């Protein structure tokens, strides 16, 4: 039987970053990942890093390429009513965000892990957790057709929303809170110049749209779509046409369509599991909660969970104190709920809700109007967008 101190399930950003932080603290860890490394890196996900997330990557020793290639954004643009208006993140909060693709970040973490000689079992199938309430936990799985066992002190469930860590628990062990949305996002990745230097979030009667970027030559754009929409019915030409129709004229004119490198539809969902601890299992990242992508908080919440968890495990092994582990769930959830609140409110502010009536639409317009006329309201948006403080 293999043995480690912390078994990490999932090699997404949460699992990889936790592994790096634990290694820095001298804590042995093994990662079990369902897919291959290439499959993990092929997933296109948001990449907007709050300052705290970027600093955590520095702390883990993997921030070099992010600092060299990441784009510093000091503001975001809101497009509505035929105009584009700026929210000055830097001026309102003294902070900016860093645009750096999530798959690039995972690649850096994977390379670093390999260079340090740490164990990651990719294509680990049928993972199951045993003895969560006992001093020694065992993870069973299959690798290359062989049954394997990994004994450990703790398990970090970083296996995303569809993972096994939460799914293996009895339904009575936790409570989940959920809100679905009656639309999805159709996203396109393409090599063309971003239509503005900053991200453009658009509210329009035809639906929400977003022009994001991965670099100065690659865009990631989204439009709100119906949940019943099929990718086959969205040719590139139709996508760009629809996107332009939802943007203000200045942004629309600057947008140069290009062939899609990737195209996908994702539903939007708010979801929280409580608690995030079950005996020796701790959930972190999407395994414990989801936010709609509107405020780009998913990755940042994964980072803040992992920061709390790494500190708690370090306290356990180094100082022989379990205070941090006892506090983990409550501490992480407090920040999770604030990000849930923000992601939900930004989604509500910018999307078209099919069940909304004329009154709701007027309220949405009044919300935007108020936002652009009030420095206080802009500060609320900006301080949430750049990231709320992390507690010690
Ligand atoms: N066994 C092992 N690994 C698994 C299993 C399983 N049964 N099920 C899922 N996984 C792996 C997935 O293949 C994936 O690589 O767990 C990983 C989870 O990664 P993510 O879904 O990326 O979740 P997380 O690391 O929490 O990242 C936070 O923030 O921007 C959001 O959703 C976005 O990925 C992002 C997330
Ligand atoms: C993205 O770049 O994919 C992205 C950026 C900002 C968001 C959501 C997604 O709010």
Tab-separated table of C-alpha atoms and ligand atoms in Angstrom:
chain	number	residue	atom	x	y	z
A	1	UNK	CA	0.000	0.000	0.000
A	2	UNK	CA	1.242	3.493	-0.835
A	3	UNK	CA	1.240	6.125	1.895
A	4	UNK	CA	1.211	9.912	2.002
A	5	UNK	CA	0.168	12.633	4.434
A	6	UNK	CA	-2.479	14.329	2.288
A	7	UNK	CA	-4.246	12.662	-0.643
A	8	UNK	CA	-5.601	15.227	-3.101
A	9	UNK	CA	-8.415	14.190	-5.430
A	10	UNK	CA	-8.392	16.224	-8.650
A	11	UNK	CA	-5.650	18.064	-10.561
A	12	UNK	CA	-7.591	21.205	-11.440
A	13	UNK	CA	-6.390	24.571	-10.113
A	14	UNK	CA	-7.553	23.769	-6.551
A	15	UNK	CA	-5.773	20.414	-6.276
A	16	UNK	CA	-2.582	21.511	-8.029
A	17	UNK	CA	-2.236	24.712	-6.019
A	18	UNK	CA	-2.898	22.909	-2.732
A	19	UNK	CA	-0.255	20.333	-3.668
A	20	UNK	CA	2.289	23.104	-4.344
A	21	UNK	CA	1.551	24.936	-1.075
A	22	UNK	CA	1.727	21.742	0.989
A	23	UNK	CA	5.006	20.778	-0.640
A	24	UNK	CA	6.443	24.210	0.254
A	25	UNK	CA	5.416	23.520	3.845
A	26	UNK	CA	7.131	20.120	3.800
A	27	UNK	CA	3.885	18.129	3.746
A	28	UNK	CA	3.870	15.023	1.536
A	29	UNK	CA	0.980	14.795	-0.909
A	30	UNK	CA	-0.205	12.668	-3.813
A	31	UNK	CA	-2.733	13.772	-6.440
A	32	UNK	CA	-5.200	11.370	-8.083
A	33	UNK	CA	-6.756	12.762	-11.264
A	34	UNK	CA	-9.426	11.102	-13.382
A	35	UNK	CA	-8.283	12.508	-16.716
A	36	UNK	CA	-4.935	12.847	-18.476
A	37	UNK	CA	-2.866	15.999	-17.999
A	38	UNK	CA	-3.565	17.024	-21.612
A	39	UNK	CA	-7.307	16.733	-21.038
A	40	UNK	CA	-7.092	18.910	-17.934
A	41	UNK	CA	-5.130	21.542	-19.886
A	42	UNK	CA	-7.552	21.489	-22.813
A	43	UNK	CA	-10.419	22.878	-20.711
A	44	UNK	CA	-11.133	26.531	-21.459
A	45	UNK	CA	-11.990	28.399	-18.279
A	46	UNK	CA	-12.022	31.973	-17.025
A	47	UNK	CA	-8.673	33.408	-15.990
A	48	UNK	CA	-9.132	36.577	-13.990
A	49	UNK	CA	-6.936	36.564	-10.894
A	50	UNK	CA	-7.567	38.675	-7.825
A	51	UNK	CA	-4.480	40.058	-6.128
A	52	UNK	CA	-4.764	37.493	-3.308
A	53	UNK	CA	-4.880	34.618	-5.809
A	54	UNK	CA	-1.867	35.916	-7.735
A	55	UNK	CA	0.070	36.375	-4.486
A	56	UNK	CA	-0.761	32.812	-3.490
A	57	UNK	CA	0.730	31.560	-6.750
A	58	UNK	CA	3.864	33.582	-5.962
A	59	UNK	CA	3.921	32.041	-2.498
A	60	UNK	CA	3.656	28.574	-4.040
A	61	UNK	CA	6.690	29.450	-6.189
A	62	UNK	CA	4.853	29.268	-9.517
A	63	UNK	CA	4.170	32.928	-10.278
A	64	UNK	CA	7.070	33.688	-12.622
A	65	UNK	CA	5.353	33.210	-16.015
A	66	UNK	CA	2.086	34.650	-14.671
A	67	UNK	CA	3.913	37.860	-13.661
A	68	UNK	CA	5.724	38.044	-17.028
A	69	UNK	CA	2.798	37.259	-19.327
A	70	UNK	CA	-0.337	38.122	-17.337
A	71	UNK	CA	-2.073	41.365	-18.297
A	72	UNK	CA	-2.748	43.872	-15.526
A	73	UNK	CA	-6.271	45.287	-15.849
A	74	UNK	CA	-7.089	48.414	-13.880
A	75	UNK	CA	-10.687	48.663	-14.996
A	76	UNK	CA	-13.607	46.950	-16.688
A	77	UNK	CA	-16.062	48.328	-19.233
A	78	UNK	CA	-19.843	48.128	-19.004
A	79	UNK	CA	-21.712	48.348	-22.277
A	80	UNK	CA	-25.418	49.182	-22.238
A	81	UNK	CA	-27.858	51.608	-23.824
A	82	UNK	CA	-25.521	52.039	-26.829
A	83	UNK	CA	-22.642	53.331	-24.685
A	84	UNK	CA	-19.554	51.978	-22.993
A	85	UNK	CA	-18.681	53.177	-19.524
A	86	UNK	CA	-15.667	52.370	-17.398
A	87	UNK	CA	-15.490	51.092	-13.854
A	88	UNK	CA	-12.125	52.285	-12.572
A	89	UNK	CA	-11.076	49.340	-10.400
A	90	UNK	CA	-7.700	50.860	-9.552
A	91	UNK	CA	-9.060	54.315	-8.773
A	92	UNK	CA	-11.911	52.985	-6.649
A	93	UNK	CA	-10.051	50.277	-4.726
A	94	UNK	CA	-6.324	50.781	-5.271
A	95	UNK	CA	-6.227	47.304	-6.803
A	96	UNK	CA	-6.191	45.716	-10.233
A	97	UNK	CA	-6.768	42.166	-11.505
A	98	UNK	CA	-4.497	39.951	-13.566
A	99	UNK	CA	-5.699	38.322	-16.793
A	100	UNK	CA	-3.957	34.950	-17.107
A	101	UNK	CA	-5.537	31.834	-18.628
A	102	UNK	CA	-6.548	29.144	-16.184
A	103	UNK	CA	-4.995	26.439	-18.347
A	104	UNK	CA	-1.693	28.349	-18.416
A	105	UNK	CA	-1.830	28.495	-14.657
A	106	UNK	CA	-2.504	24.743	-14.450
A	107	UNK	CA	0.364	24.113	-16.865
A	108	UNK	CA	2.755	26.106	-14.627
A	109	UNK	CA	1.588	24.149	-11.572
A	110	UNK	CA	1.928	20.806	-13.374
A	111	UNK	CA	5.437	21.642	-14.659
A	112	UNK	CA	6.502	22.721	-11.198
A	113	UNK	CA	5.079	19.550	-9.662
A	114	UNK	CA	6.920	17.397	-12.157
A	115	UNK	CA	10.200	19.254	-11.590
A	116	UNK	CA	9.847	18.743	-7.822
A	117	UNK	CA	9.302	15.008	-8.386
A	118	UNK	CA	5.890	14.968	-6.703
A	119	UNK	CA	3.470	12.135	-7.415
A	120	UNK	CA	0.401	12.683	-9.592
A	121	UNK	CA	-1.511	9.665	-10.844
A	122	UNK	CA	-3.395	10.739	-13.965
A	123	UNK	CA	-6.186	8.556	-15.310
A	124	UNK	CA	-6.966	7.267	-11.822
A	125	UNK	CA	-10.382	5.590	-12.151
A	126	UNK	CA	-13.039	4.592	-9.628
A	127	UNK	CA	-11.658	6.612	-6.730
A	128	UNK	CA	-13.427	5.810	-3.448
A	129	UNK	CA	-12.750	7.117	0.063
A	130	UNK	CA	-12.776	4.869	3.146
A	131	UNK	CA	-12.633	5.478	6.898
A	132	UNK	CA	-13.230	9.257	6.860
A	133	UNK	CA	-14.072	9.135	10.573
A	134	UNK	CA	-10.989	7.118	11.533
A	135	UNK	CA	-7.382	8.157	12.197
A	136	UNK	CA	-6.134	6.517	9.008
A	137	UNK	CA	-8.014	7.023	5.802
A	138	UNK	CA	-7.634	4.903	2.682
A	139	UNK	CA	-8.287	5.942	-0.909
A	140	UNK	CA	-8.965	3.076	-3.310
A	141	UNK	CA	-8.708	3.551	-7.067
A	142	UNK	CA	-7.728	1.873	-10.290
A	143	UNK	CA	-4.707	2.836	-12.322
A	144	UNK	CA	-3.776	1.217	-15.630
A	145	UNK	CA	-6.242	-1.561	-14.863
A	146	UNK	CA	-4.748	-2.341	-11.433
A	147	UNK	CA	-6.502	-1.889	-8.085
A	148	UNK	CA	-4.461	0.460	-5.859
A	149	UNK	CA	-4.679	1.783	-2.299
A	150	UNK	CA	-3.316	4.994	-0.858
A	151	UNK	CA	-3.259	5.431	2.942
A	152	UNK	CA	-3.188	8.991	4.259
A	153	UNK	CA	-3.976	11.261	7.220
A	154	UNK	CA	-6.277	13.636	5.335
A	155	UNK	CA	-8.058	13.899	1.999
A	156	UNK	CA	-8.600	17.116	0.058
A	157	UNK	CA	-11.603	16.766	-2.248
A	158	UNK	CA	-10.599	19.066	-5.125
A	159	UNK	CA	-12.420	17.084	-7.786
A	160	UNK	CA	-14.842	19.701	-9.021
A	161	UNK	CA	-18.613	19.734	-9.128
A	162	UNK	CA	-18.955	16.257	-10.699
A	163	UNK	CA	-16.310	14.610	-8.533
A	164	UNK	CA	-16.573	11.656	-6.157
A	165	UNK	CA	-15.602	13.301	-2.865
A	166	UNK	CA	-18.945	14.960	-2.194
A	167	UNK	CA	-20.941	12.394	-4.194
A	168	UNK	CA	-19.661	9.553	-1.964
A	169	UNK	CA	-21.060	11.129	1.218
A	170	UNK	CA	-24.453	10.144	2.589
A	171	UNK	CA	-27.075	12.745	1.678
A	172	UNK	CA	-27.683	13.384	5.384
A	173	UNK	CA	-24.052	14.490	5.881
A	174	UNK	CA	-24.451	17.858	4.214
A	175	UNK	CA	-26.904	20.466	3.069
A	176	UNK	CA	-26.760	22.074	-0.338
A	177	UNK	CA	-28.115	25.448	-1.392
A	178	UNK	CA	-28.774	25.985	-5.045
A	179	UNK	CA	-30.026	28.466	-7.625
A	180	UNK	CA	-30.264	27.646	-11.308
A	181	UNK	CA	-30.531	30.232	-14.104
A	182	UNK	CA	-32.799	29.916	-17.147
A	183	UNK	CA	-29.959	30.465	-19.659
A	184	UNK	CA	-26.388	29.458	-20.465
A	185	UNK	CA	-23.255	31.026	-21.946
A	186	UNK	CA	-22.048	30.236	-25.431
A	187	UNK	CA	-18.285	30.877	-25.483
A	188	UNK	CA	-15.860	31.246	-28.390
A	189	UNK	CA	-12.080	31.361	-28.281
A	190	UNK	CA	-10.440	33.030	-31.301
A	191	UNK	CA	-7.209	34.632	-32.434
A	192	UNK	CA	-8.128	38.250	-33.001
A	193	UNK	CA	-7.424	41.531	-31.249
A	194	UNK	CA	-9.667	42.297	-28.247
A	195	UNK	CA	-12.133	45.082	-29.190
A	196	UNK	CA	-11.082	47.080	-26.103
A	197	UNK	CA	-8.058	47.137	-23.779
A	198	UNK	CA	-10.287	45.941	-20.942
A	199	UNK	CA	-13.030	43.339	-20.536
A	200	UNK	CA	-16.393	44.538	-21.851
A	201	UNK	CA	-19.494	43.292	-20.013
A	202	UNK	CA	-22.640	44.073	-22.019
A	203	UNK	CA	-26.274	44.268	-20.986
A	204	UNK	CA	-28.661	44.243	-23.943
A	205	UNK	CA	-32.291	43.414	-24.626
A	206	UNK	CA	-31.096	40.478	-26.748
A	207	UNK	CA	-29.131	39.186	-23.774
A	208	UNK	CA	-25.809	39.467	-21.956
A	209	UNK	CA	-22.478	39.471	-23.816
A	210	UNK	CA	-18.860	39.550	-22.698
A	211	UNK	CA	-15.643	40.261	-24.571
A	212	UNK	CA	-12.783	38.840	-22.534
A	213	UNK	CA	-9.241	37.997	-23.586
A	214	UNK	CA	-6.376	35.595	-23.050
A	215	UNK	CA	-3.716	37.871	-24.543
A	216	UNK	CA	-3.473	40.915	-26.809
A	217	UNK	CA	-4.090	38.644	-29.789
A	218	UNK	CA	-6.590	36.110	-28.421
A	219	UNK	CA	-10.157	36.759	-27.286
A	220	UNK	CA	-12.649	34.749	-25.297
A	221	UNK	CA	-16.153	36.036	-25.993
A	222	UNK	CA	-19.496	34.912	-24.644
A	223	UNK	CA	-23.155	35.499	-25.344
A	224	UNK	CA	-26.078	34.530	-23.175
A	225	UNK	CA	-27.944	31.693	-24.924
A	226	UNK	CA	-30.929	29.510	-24.295
A	227	UNK	CA	-30.407	26.252	-22.379
A	228	UNK	CA	-31.901	24.395	-25.323
A	229	UNK	CA	-29.432	25.910	-27.817
A	230	UNK	CA	-27.201	23.438	-29.676
A	231	UNK	CA	-23.647	24.209	-30.777
A	232	UNK	CA	-24.439	22.974	-34.310
A	233	UNK	CA	-26.841	25.848	-34.803
A	234	UNK	CA	-24.186	28.425	-33.936
A	235	UNK	CA	-21.856	28.905	-36.888
A	236	UNK	CA	-18.952	31.292	-36.275
A	237	UNK	CA	-20.630	33.872	-38.508
A	238	UNK	CA	-23.852	33.715	-36.530
A	239	UNK	CA	-21.972	33.993	-33.229
A	240	UNK	CA	-20.030	37.129	-34.215
A	241	UNK	CA	-23.129	38.720	-35.700
A	242	UNK	CA	-25.126	38.101	-32.553
A	243	UNK	CA	-22.274	39.288	-30.318
A	244	UNK	CA	-21.907	42.537	-32.280
A	245	UNK	CA	-25.637	43.154	-32.110
A	246	UNK	CA	-25.424	43.200	-28.300
A	247	UNK	CA	-22.460	45.584	-28.059
A	248	UNK	CA	-22.329	49.378	-28.177
A	249	UNK	CA	-21.318	50.691	-31.637
A	250	UNK	CA	-17.715	51.552	-30.640
A	251	UNK	CA	-16.986	48.074	-29.293
A	252	UNK	CA	-18.879	46.365	-32.127
A	253	UNK	CA	-16.886	48.272	-34.760
A	254	UNK	CA	-13.582	47.305	-33.138
A	255	UNK	CA	-14.404	43.604	-33.023
A	256	UNK	CA	-12.869	41.658	-35.903
A	257	UNK	CA	-14.399	38.185	-36.303
A	258	UNK	CA	-12.000	35.236	-36.656
A	259	UNK	CA	-12.430	31.445	-36.888
A	260	UNK	CA	-13.265	29.835	-33.547
A	261	UNK	CA	-10.555	27.707	-31.933
A	262	UNK	CA	-13.044	26.391	-29.404
A	263	UNK	CA	-16.770	26.800	-28.918
A	264	UNK	CA	-18.849	25.531	-26.009
A	265	UNK	CA	-22.065	26.072	-24.094
A	266	UNK	CA	-22.102	26.091	-20.292
A	267	UNK	CA	-25.091	26.353	-17.963
A	268	UNK	CA	-24.973	28.839	-15.085
A	269	UNK	CA	-25.472	27.708	-11.536
A	270	UNK	CA	-25.039	28.907	-7.969
A	271	UNK	CA	-24.399	26.064	-5.533
A	272	UNK	CA	-22.979	25.715	-2.010
A	273	UNK	CA	-22.380	22.608	0.121
A	274	UNK	CA	-22.326	22.987	3.894
A	275	UNK	CA	-20.184	22.050	5.698
A	276	UNK	CA	-16.973	21.656	3.731
A	277	UNK	CA	-15.515	19.138	6.201
A	278	UNK	CA	-16.488	15.524	6.874
A	279	UNK	CA	-14.103	13.941	9.374
A	280	UNK	CA	-10.795	13.729	7.512
A	281	UNK	CA	-12.184	14.937	4.191
A	282	UNK	CA	-12.056	18.630	3.273
A	283	UNK	CA	-13.774	19.956	0.141
A	284	UNK	CA	-12.172	22.827	-1.767
A	285	UNK	CA	-13.015	24.674	-4.991
A	286	UNK	CA	-15.818	23.565	-7.313
A	287	UNK	CA	-16.228	20.329	-5.296
A	288	UNK	CA	-17.844	22.455	-2.582
A	289	UNK	CA	-19.432	25.329	-4.475
A	290	UNK	CA	-20.180	26.824	-7.874
A	291	UNK	CA	-20.783	30.403	-8.941
A	292	UNK	CA	-22.118	31.649	-12.270
A	293	UNK	CA	-19.064	32.872	-14.250
A	294	UNK	CA	-20.248	36.494	-14.448
A	295	UNK	CA	-17.787	37.878	-11.874
A	296	UNK	CA	-15.022	35.319	-12.643
A	297	UNK	CA	-14.971	34.201	-9.017
A	298	UNK	CA	-14.745	30.393	-9.441
A	299	UNK	CA	-10.984	30.173	-9.690
A	300	UNK	CA	-10.460	32.815	-7.012
A	301	UNK	CA	-12.677	30.970	-4.553
A	302	UNK	CA	-10.761	27.766	-5.266
A	303	UNK	CA	-7.587	29.710	-4.429
A	304	UNK	CA	-8.941	31.138	-1.180
A	305	UNK	CA	-10.244	27.732	-0.012
A	306	UNK	CA	-6.888	26.191	-0.717
A	307	UNK	CA	-5.064	28.974	1.072
A	308	UNK	CA	-7.112	28.403	4.237
A	309	UNK	CA	-6.714	24.638	3.957
A	310	UNK	CA	-2.955	24.735	3.351
A	311	UNK	CA	-2.484	26.991	6.369
A	312	UNK	CA	-4.662	24.725	8.530
A	313	UNK	CA	-2.763	21.585	7.495
A	314	UNK	CA	0.560	23.344	8.066
A	315	UNK	CA	-0.591	24.301	11.573
A	316	UNK	CA	-1.522	20.671	12.176
A	317	UNK	CA	1.803	19.176	11.109
A	318	UNK	CA	4.133	21.968	12.214
A	319	UNK	CA	2.499	23.310	15.375
A	320	UNK	CA	0.427	20.253	16.317
A	321	UNK	CA	-2.647	22.469	16.463
A	322	UNK	CA	-5.959	21.470	14.898
A	323	UNK	CA	-7.534	24.901	15.404
A	324	UNK	CA	-7.196	25.788	11.721
A	325	UNK	CA	-8.695	22.498	10.574
A	326	UNK	CA	-11.615	22.967	12.973
A	327	UNK	CA	-12.192	26.458	11.573
A	328	UNK	CA	-11.699	25.645	7.875
A	329	UNK	CA	-15.285	25.055	6.808
A	330	UNK	CA	-16.695	28.136	8.514
A	331	UNK	CA	-13.834	30.372	7.389
A	332	UNK	CA	-13.987	29.258	3.754
A	333	UNK	CA	-17.787	29.391	3.591
A	334	UNK	CA	-17.882	32.954	4.800
A	335	UNK	CA	-15.890	34.077	1.790
A	336	UNK	CA	-17.768	31.685	-0.500
A	337	UNK	CA	-21.126	33.211	0.413
A	338	UNK	CA	-19.908	36.732	-0.224
A	339	UNK	CA	-18.711	35.698	-3.679
A	340	UNK	CA	-22.006	33.880	-4.250
A	341	UNK	CA	-23.829	37.084	-3.424
A	342	UNK	CA	-21.698	39.118	-5.822
A	343	UNK	CA	-21.827	36.617	-8.706
A	344	UNK	CA	-25.579	36.294	-8.349
A	345	UNK	CA	-26.124	40.068	-8.255
A	346	UNK	CA	-23.866	40.751	-11.266
A	347	UNK	CA	-25.648	37.976	-13.180
A	348	UNK	CA	-28.985	39.565	-12.320
A	349	UNK	CA	-27.791	43.019	-13.297
A	350	UNK	CA	-26.559	42.040	-16.753
A	351	UNK	CA	-28.695	39.157	-18.073
A	352	UNK	CA	-32.065	38.907	-19.703
A	353	UNK	CA	-34.366	36.794	-17.556
A	354	UNK	CA	-37.085	35.232	-19.737
A	355	UNK	CA	-39.551	35.303	-16.848
A	356	UNK	CA	-38.980	38.981	-16.025
A	357	UNK	CA	-41.770	41.409	-16.807
A	358	UNK	CA	-41.645	45.081	-17.718
A	359	UNK	CA	-41.303	46.098	-14.081
A	360	UNK	CA	-38.262	43.867	-13.551
A	361	UNK	CA	-36.687	45.269	-16.714
A	362	UNK	CA	-37.199	48.842	-15.558
A	363	UNK	CA	-35.599	47.968	-12.203
A	364	UNK	CA	-32.602	46.508	-14.051
A	365	UNK	CA	-32.242	49.751	-16.038
A	366	UNK	CA	-32.529	51.757	-12.836
A	367	UNK	CA	-29.835	49.574	-11.240
A	368	UNK	CA	-27.441	50.305	-14.120
A	369	UNK	CA	-28.366	53.977	-14.108
A	370	UNK	CA	-27.732	54.209	-10.372
A	371	UNK	CA	-24.448	52.318	-10.695
A	372	UNK	CA	-23.093	54.742	-13.267
A	373	UNK	CA	-24.197	57.802	-11.293
A	374	UNK	CA	-22.911	56.755	-7.886
A	375	UNK	CA	-19.285	56.406	-6.876
A	376	UNK	CA	-20.430	54.439	-3.828
A	377	UNK	CA	-22.248	51.884	-6.004
A	378	UNK	CA	-19.227	51.602	-8.306
A	379	UNK	CA	-16.984	51.058	-5.297
A	380	UNK	CA	-19.205	48.173	-4.182
A	381	UNK	CA	-18.881	46.551	-7.589
A	382	UNK	CA	-15.155	47.260	-7.837
A	383	UNK	CA	-14.199	45.974	-4.380
A	384	UNK	CA	-16.034	42.732	-5.025
A	385	UNK	CA	-14.572	42.384	-8.513
A	386	UNK	CA	-10.970	42.830	-7.377
A	387	UNK	CA	-11.648	40.432	-4.488
A	388	UNK	CA	-12.736	40.798	-0.890
A	389	UNK	CA	-10.030	40.513	1.758
A	390	UNK	CA	-8.857	37.141	3.002
A	391	UNK	CA	-9.115	36.603	6.750
A	392	UNK	CA	-6.158	35.129	8.660
B	1	LIG	N1	-11.480	11.297	-9.538
B	1	LIG	C1	-10.382	12.064	-9.709
B	1	LIG	N2	-10.413	13.304	-10.242
B	1	LIG	C2	-11.597	13.777	-10.614
B	1	LIG	C3	-12.800	13.041	-10.455
B	1	LIG	C4	-12.699	11.739	-9.903
B	1	LIG	N3	-13.781	10.986	-9.768
B	1	LIG	N4	-13.829	13.778	-10.918
B	1	LIG	C5	-13.300	14.924	-11.351
B	1	LIG	N5	-11.967	14.940	-11.190
B	1	LIG	C6	-11.017	15.984	-11.578
B	1	LIG	C7	-11.416	16.680	-12.874
B	1	LIG	O1	-11.004	15.930	-13.995
B	1	LIG	C8	-10.684	18.002	-12.753
B	1	LIG	O2	-9.393	17.947	-13.330
B	1	LIG	O3	-11.002	17.026	-10.628
B	1	LIG	C9	-10.563	18.229	-11.252
B	1	LIG	C10	-11.439	19.372	-10.795
B	1	LIG	O4	-11.007	20.559	-11.377
B	1	LIG	P1	-11.963	21.823	-11.663
B	1	LIG	O5	-13.266	21.346	-12.146
B	1	LIG	O6	-11.184	22.766	-12.498
B	1	LIG	O7	-12.228	22.432	-10.215
B	1	LIG	P2	-11.293	23.277	-9.238
B	1	LIG	O8	-9.896	22.778	-9.231
B	1	LIG	O9	-12.040	23.373	-7.974
B	1	LIG	O10	-11.185	24.687	-9.951
B	1	LIG	C11	-12.010	25.766	-9.696
B	1	LIG	O11	-12.953	27.632	-10.850
B	1	LIG	O12	-13.171	28.988	-12.724
B	1	LIG	C12	-13.736	27.964	-12.003
B	1	LIG	O13	-14.838	25.998	-12.665
B	1	LIG	C13	-13.706	26.773	-12.840
B	1	LIG	O14	-12.039	25.068	-12.925
B	1	LIG	C14	-12.441	26.144	-12.288
B	1	LIG	C15	-12.770	26.247	-10.872
B	2	LIG	C1	-13.100	34.551	-19.341
B	2	LIG	O1	-12.096	35.156	-19.723
B	2	LIG	O2	-13.342	33.401	-19.720
B	2	LIG	C2	-13.993	35.251	-18.390
B	2	LIG	C3	-13.641	36.504	-17.916
B	2	LIG	C4	-14.469	37.170	-17.045
B	2	LIG	C5	-15.647	36.596	-16.634
B	2	LIG	C6	-15.987	35.334	-17.076
B	2	LIG	C7	-15.170	34.656	-17.965
B	2	LIG	O3	-16.436	37.281	-15.786
